[in-house]
């Protein structure tokens, strides 16, 4: 929000929430229906393409978002190496508003111009006209309008909202108050409108120009350098007609320089170019690769868990446990296609990067799913991925690699001991991630507890908790013979449900919960909370930890699982032993 919000700051559909997409429904339905029922000669092809262009813009922006977050996770070539704040993430969640407005204005414009349905696919003169009008009027008018926005009156009421993001990301490019966006849309409408009214428009020119604007906007705000240096060496004048991410980043850090839209030409003319633009560009390209001190190795859980990563959709990632099935169902074809491709062609990738007191940690994802880790015949493939990740981390000089893997135990690779024996010269330490989770669960148990019931399938976390509790002299009760494999004299098999403290896993049934006595405290030892069946009992929240203020790059609530913080904490547990 701007420091002194002006008139028409908020978007008209702000109160609608996610229902704002329904505004486009009448136009979308009409365009598709008309295209289907009309004869080939009467079809309005231009109108029909508006909805696909809207979807493409969403996809295009999301690709940029994912790539930018991936680069941030790797820590490579970042221009401004500072963390993003929580309020910036919240402020930039409405990046899709400008796409909805584009759809509304485009549908209305097509209705007002009857001959737009007969626009050809290609016209060279129309493409040239679009390019000239952008380089001339659009860039010129934008430059002076942008400078006007930095006047204290307009800046405090409008443009300060955009400049609240010092550390930019691709979607920062479209985060503006409603009134400001409307001016931008009028500027960008000059080339296509002139081409249409002069009869020189083409589908390539119209939608190509739209792609160009989106591409340049996203590139300029991505916060990592993408244009190779040889580009400007081959054609030096290119520096005047195309900006770089580092060029525009200076505008967000210095404020009074580099006002141009996509072409720095006008900054050179009016002497508003930042003198450090070239040096920052070269420095950003030459930044050495960052290597993590510790790595946490984990994997996907359900097929839809790919959307819970920060690399995916922020709206899903911030609500991993409440994301409605209908949202996921729409994406199910892509979800299962990704699952198949990952199984055959996937490799370990970086999904998260945090810094705690100058200790750099990364979370690496193995492209395998929960069901694949529970199959014994998949052990060879799973171990191959794990071994490759261990060797890569060791080559980077990583000190600690912690496991956050299902079935990471005797059945798979003896808690990593197999790899230590196979590679005796490993310099990094292998740590099982379940140890810290077990510690958090144990600390959730009320003091003075003498007896605990453990229900559900016994995971390695449950086994670690049981072992620790037995060492404290706390009696453990299990419900069946299979769970008695804890192999300790303090474990009893019982069909009585008298215990008031229950440690439960994912597969505890509703019937089992109903048998618990009134006032029972249910404490989950898994990352997903159980379904709440009893109103006369207490349910502990999923085990979690408070993050210290020194933790960087935890810039949103998209961190959906406890294991993302494991590397930092494990380092403090074992750093004295390194």
PDB file of N, CA and C in Angstrom, residues 251-297:
ATOM      1  N   UNK A 251      17.172   1.113 -10.212  1.00  0.00           N
ATOM      2  CA  UNK A 251      16.063   2.043 -10.033  1.00  0.00           C
ATOM      3  C   UNK A 251      15.333   1.767  -8.719  1.00  0.00           C
ATOM      4  N   UNK A 252      15.277   0.505  -8.315  1.00  0.00           N
ATOM      5  CA  UNK A 252      14.576   0.160  -7.075  1.00  0.00           C
ATOM      6  C   UNK A 252      15.440   0.405  -5.845  1.00  0.00           C
ATOM      7  N   UNK A 253      16.731   0.524  -6.010  1.00  0.00           N
ATOM      8  CA  UNK A 253      17.601   0.790  -4.865  1.00  0.00           C
ATOM      9  C   UNK A 253      18.025   2.256  -4.786  1.00  0.00           C
ATOM     10  N   UNK A 254      18.110   2.940  -5.951  1.00  0.00           N
ATOM     11  CA  UNK A 254      18.545   4.341  -5.978  1.00  0.00           C
ATOM     12  C   UNK A 254      17.383   5.319  -6.180  1.00  0.00           C
ATOM     13  N   UNK A 255      16.290   4.852  -6.774  1.00  0.00           N
ATOM     14  CA  UNK A 255      15.029   5.591  -6.907  1.00  0.00           C
ATOM     15  C   UNK A 255      15.054   6.727  -7.935  1.00  0.00           C
ATOM     16  N   UNK A 256      16.123   7.467  -8.043  1.00  0.00           N
ATOM     17  CA  UNK A 256      16.132   8.671  -8.890  1.00  0.00           C
ATOM     18  C   UNK A 256      16.931   8.486 -10.169  1.00  0.00           C
ATOM     19  N   UNK A 257      17.160   7.261 -10.565  1.00  0.00           N
ATOM     20  CA  UNK A 257      17.896   6.992 -11.803  1.00  0.00           C
ATOM     21  C   UNK A 257      17.205   5.875 -12.568  1.00  0.00           C
ATOM     22  N   UNK A 258      17.602   5.719 -13.847  1.00  0.00           N
ATOM     23  CA  UNK A 258      17.125   4.611 -14.692  1.00  0.00           C
ATOM     24  C   UNK A 258      15.602   4.529 -14.744  1.00  0.00           C
ATOM     25  N   UNK A 259      14.984   5.609 -15.256  1.00  0.00           N
ATOM     26  CA  UNK A 259      13.527   5.699 -15.328  1.00  0.00           C
ATOM     27  C   UNK A 259      12.931   4.979 -16.548  1.00  0.00           C
ATOM     28  N   UNK A 260      13.743   4.660 -17.524  1.00  0.00           N
ATOM     29  CA  UNK A 260      13.211   4.141 -18.794  1.00  0.00           C
ATOM     30  C   UNK A 260      12.406   2.871 -18.602  1.00  0.00           C
ATOM     31  N   UNK A 261      11.527   2.604 -19.574  1.00  0.00           N
ATOM     32  CA  UNK A 261      10.698   1.411 -19.550  1.00  0.00           C
ATOM     33  C   UNK A 261      11.554   0.192 -19.870  1.00  0.00           C
ATOM     34  N   UNK A 262      11.774  -0.088 -21.141  1.00  0.00           N
ATOM     35  CA  UNK A 262      12.616  -1.224 -21.550  1.00  0.00           C
ATOM     36  C   UNK A 262      13.853  -0.774 -22.321  1.00  0.00           C
ATOM     37  N   UNK A 263      13.861   0.494 -22.778  1.00  0.00           N
ATOM     38  CA  UNK A 263      14.952   1.007 -23.609  1.00  0.00           C
ATOM     39  C   UNK A 263      15.666   2.136 -22.874  1.00  0.00           C
ATOM     40  N   UNK A 264      16.893   1.927 -22.421  1.00  0.00           N
ATOM     41  CA  UNK A 264      17.628   2.959 -21.667  1.00  0.00           C
ATOM     42  C   UNK A 264      17.946   4.217 -22.471  1.00  0.00           C
ATOM     43  N   UNK A 265      17.584   4.227 -23.737  1.00  0.00           N
ATOM     44  CA  UNK A 265      17.906   5.334 -24.635  1.00  0.00           C
ATOM     45  C   UNK A 265      17.544   6.684 -24.029  1.00  0.00           C
ATOM     46  N   UNK A 266      16.361   6.800 -23.438  1.00  0.00           N
ATOM     47  CA  UNK A 266      15.906   8.098 -22.927  1.00  0.00           C
ATOM     48  C   UNK A 266      16.630   8.493 -21.650  1.00  0.00           C
ATOM     49  N   UNK A 267      17.112   7.543 -20.889  1.00  0.00           N
ATOM     50  CA  UNK A 267      17.919   7.879 -19.718  1.00  0.00           C
ATOM     51  C   UNK A 267      19.250   8.496 -20.133  1.00  0.00           C
ATOM     52  N   UNK A 268      19.811   8.001 -21.231  1.00  0.00           N
ATOM     53  CA  UNK A 268      21.061   8.575 -21.735  1.00  0.00           C
ATOM     54  C   UNK A 268      20.823   9.973 -22.299  1.00  0.00           C
ATOM     55  N   UNK A 269      19.688  10.161 -22.954  1.00  0.00           N
ATOM     56  CA  UNK A 269      19.389  11.477 -23.533  1.00  0.00           C
ATOM     57  C   UNK A 269      19.229  12.534 -22.440  1.00  0.00           C
ATOM     58  N   UNK A 270      18.445  12.196 -21.405  1.00  0.00           N
ATOM     59  CA  UNK A 270      18.118  13.184 -20.371  1.00  0.00           C
ATOM     60  C   UNK A 270      19.018  13.063 -19.136  1.00  0.00           C
ATOM     61  N   UNK A 271      20.105  12.311 -19.259  1.00  0.00           N
ATOM     62  CA  UNK A 271      21.135  12.220 -18.230  1.00  0.00           C
ATOM     63  C   UNK A 271      20.575  11.759 -16.869  1.00  0.00           C
ATOM     64  N   UNK A 272      19.761  10.737 -16.927  1.00  0.00           N
ATOM     65  CA  UNK A 272      19.277  10.146 -15.676  1.00  0.00           C
ATOM     66  C   UNK A 272      19.798   8.705 -15.524  1.00  0.00           C
ATOM     67  N   UNK A 273      20.814   8.380 -16.304  1.00  0.00           N
ATOM     68  CA  UNK A 273      21.389   7.052 -16.235  1.00  0.00           C
ATOM     69  C   UNK A 273      22.215   6.927 -14.956  1.00  0.00           C
ATOM     70  N   UNK A 274      22.107   5.803 -14.284  1.00  0.00           N
ATOM     71  CA  UNK A 274      22.919   5.565 -13.100  1.00  0.00           C
ATOM     72  C   UNK A 274      24.331   5.193 -13.552  1.00  0.00           C
ATOM     73  N   UNK A 275      25.330   5.882 -13.023  1.00  0.00           N
ATOM     74  CA  UNK A 275      26.713   5.690 -13.468  1.00  0.00           C
ATOM     75  C   UNK A 275      27.249   4.288 -13.164  1.00  0.00           C
ATOM     76  N   UNK A 276      26.632   3.598 -12.240  1.00  0.00           N
ATOM     77  CA  UNK A 276      27.115   2.264 -11.872  1.00  0.00           C
ATOM     78  C   UNK A 276      26.380   1.143 -12.604  1.00  0.00           C
ATOM     79  N   UNK A 277      25.586   1.492 -13.618  1.00  0.00           N
ATOM     80  CA  UNK A 277      24.793   0.474 -14.322  1.00  0.00           C
ATOM     81  C   UNK A 277      25.677  -0.588 -14.960  1.00  0.00           C
ATOM     82  N   UNK A 278      26.712  -0.162 -15.669  1.00  0.00           N
ATOM     83  CA  UNK A 278      27.580  -1.130 -16.353  1.00  0.00           C
ATOM     84  C   UNK A 278      28.369  -1.983 -15.361  1.00  0.00           C
ATOM     85  N   UNK A 279      28.880  -1.362 -14.319  1.00  0.00           N
ATOM     86  CA  UNK A 279      29.692  -2.108 -13.356  1.00  0.00           C
ATOM     87  C   UNK A 279      28.838  -3.113 -12.586  1.00  0.00           C
ATOM     88  N   UNK A 280      27.601  -2.749 -12.233  1.00  0.00           N
ATOM     89  CA  UNK A 280      26.734  -3.679 -11.523  1.00  0.00           C
ATOM     90  C   UNK A 280      26.368  -4.863 -12.414  1.00  0.00           C
ATOM     91  N   UNK A 281      26.171  -4.585 -13.700  1.00  0.00           N
ATOM     92  CA  UNK A 281      25.861  -5.663 -14.649  1.00  0.00           C
ATOM     93  C   UNK A 281      27.014  -6.664 -14.709  1.00  0.00           C
ATOM     94  N   UNK A 282      28.222  -6.166 -14.818  1.00  0.00           N
ATOM     95  CA  UNK A 282      29.385  -7.056 -14.898  1.00  0.00           C
ATOM     96  C   UNK A 282      29.613  -7.796 -13.572  1.00  0.00           C
ATOM     97  N   UNK A 283      29.409  -7.100 -12.473  1.00  0.00           N
ATOM     98  CA  UNK A 283      29.593  -7.736 -11.159  1.00  0.00           C
ATOM     99  C   UNK A 283      28.584  -8.853 -10.941  1.00  0.00           C
ATOM    100  N   UNK A 284      27.345  -8.620 -11.370  1.00  0.00           N
ATOM    101  CA  UNK A 284      26.291  -9.625 -11.193  1.00  0.00           C
ATOM    102  C   UNK A 284      26.595 -10.886 -11.982  1.00  0.00           C
ATOM    103  N   UNK A 285      27.148 -10.718 -13.188  1.00  0.00           N
ATOM    104  CA  UNK A 285      27.485 -11.882 -14.009  1.00  0.00           C
ATOM    105  C   UNK A 285      28.673 -12.648 -13.454  1.00  0.00           C
ATOM    106  N   UNK A 286      29.568 -11.937 -12.776  1.00  0.00           N
ATOM    107  CA  UNK A 286      30.803 -12.574 -12.297  1.00  0.00           C
ATOM    108  C   UNK A 286      30.698 -13.114 -10.876  1.00  0.00           C
ATOM    109  N   UNK A 287      29.532 -13.023 -10.278  1.00  0.00           N
ATOM    110  CA  UNK A 287      29.393 -13.523  -8.915  1.00  0.00           C
ATOM    111  C   UNK A 287      29.679 -15.015  -8.869  1.00  0.00           C
ATOM    112  N   UNK A 288      30.521 -15.452  -7.944  1.00  0.00           N
ATOM    113  CA  UNK A 288      30.841 -16.889  -7.860  1.00  0.00           C
ATOM    114  C   UNK A 288      29.643 -17.697  -7.369  1.00  0.00           C
ATOM    115  N   UNK A 289      29.636 -18.955  -7.714  1.00  0.00           N
ATOM    116  CA  UNK A 289      28.563 -19.826  -7.282  1.00  0.00           C
ATOM    117  C   UNK A 289      28.614 -20.011  -5.768  1.00  0.00           C
ATOM    118  N   UNK A 290      27.451 -19.975  -5.158  1.00  0.00           N
ATOM    119  CA  UNK A 290      27.366 -20.136  -3.709  1.00  0.00           C
ATOM    120  C   UNK A 290      27.188 -21.610  -3.362  1.00  0.00           C
ATOM    121  N   UNK A 291      27.984 -22.088  -2.406  1.00  0.00           N
ATOM    122  CA  UNK A 291      27.891 -23.486  -1.980  1.00  0.00           C
ATOM    123  C   UNK A 291      27.316 -23.550  -0.571  1.00  0.00           C
ATOM    124  N   UNK A 292      26.413 -24.472  -0.320  1.00  0.00           N
ATOM    125  CA  UNK A 292      25.785 -24.551   0.999  1.00  0.00           C
ATOM    126  C   UNK A 292      26.701 -25.183   2.042  1.00  0.00           C
ATOM    127  N   UNK A 293      26.522 -24.785   3.281  1.00  0.00           N
ATOM    128  CA  UNK A 293      27.229 -25.409   4.392  1.00  0.00           C
ATOM    129  C   UNK A 293      26.566 -26.735   4.746  1.00  0.00           C
ATOM    130  N   UNK A 294      25.263 -26.780   4.618  1.00  0.00           N
ATOM    131  CA  UNK A 294      24.528 -27.996   4.906  1.00  0.00           C
ATOM    132  C   UNK A 294      23.347 -28.148   3.966  1.00  0.00           C
ATOM    133  N   UNK A 295      22.964 -29.375   3.745  1.00  0.00           N
ATOM    134  CA  UNK A 295      21.888 -29.715   2.813  1.00  0.00           C
ATOM    135  C   UNK A 295      20.906 -30.638   3.506  1.00  0.00           C
ATOM    136  N   UNK A 296      19.633 -30.367   3.297  1.00  0.00           N
ATOM    137  CA  UNK A 296      18.602 -31.281   3.776  1.00  0.00           C
ATOM    138  C   UNK A 296      17.982 -31.965   2.568  1.00  0.00           C
ATOM    139  N   UNK A 297      17.976 -33.274   2.585  1.00  0.00           N
ATOM    140  CA  UNK A 297      17.521 -34.072   1.453  1.00  0.00           C
ATOM    141  C   UNK A 297      16.142 -34.643   1.759  1.00  0.00           C
TER     142      UNK A 297
END
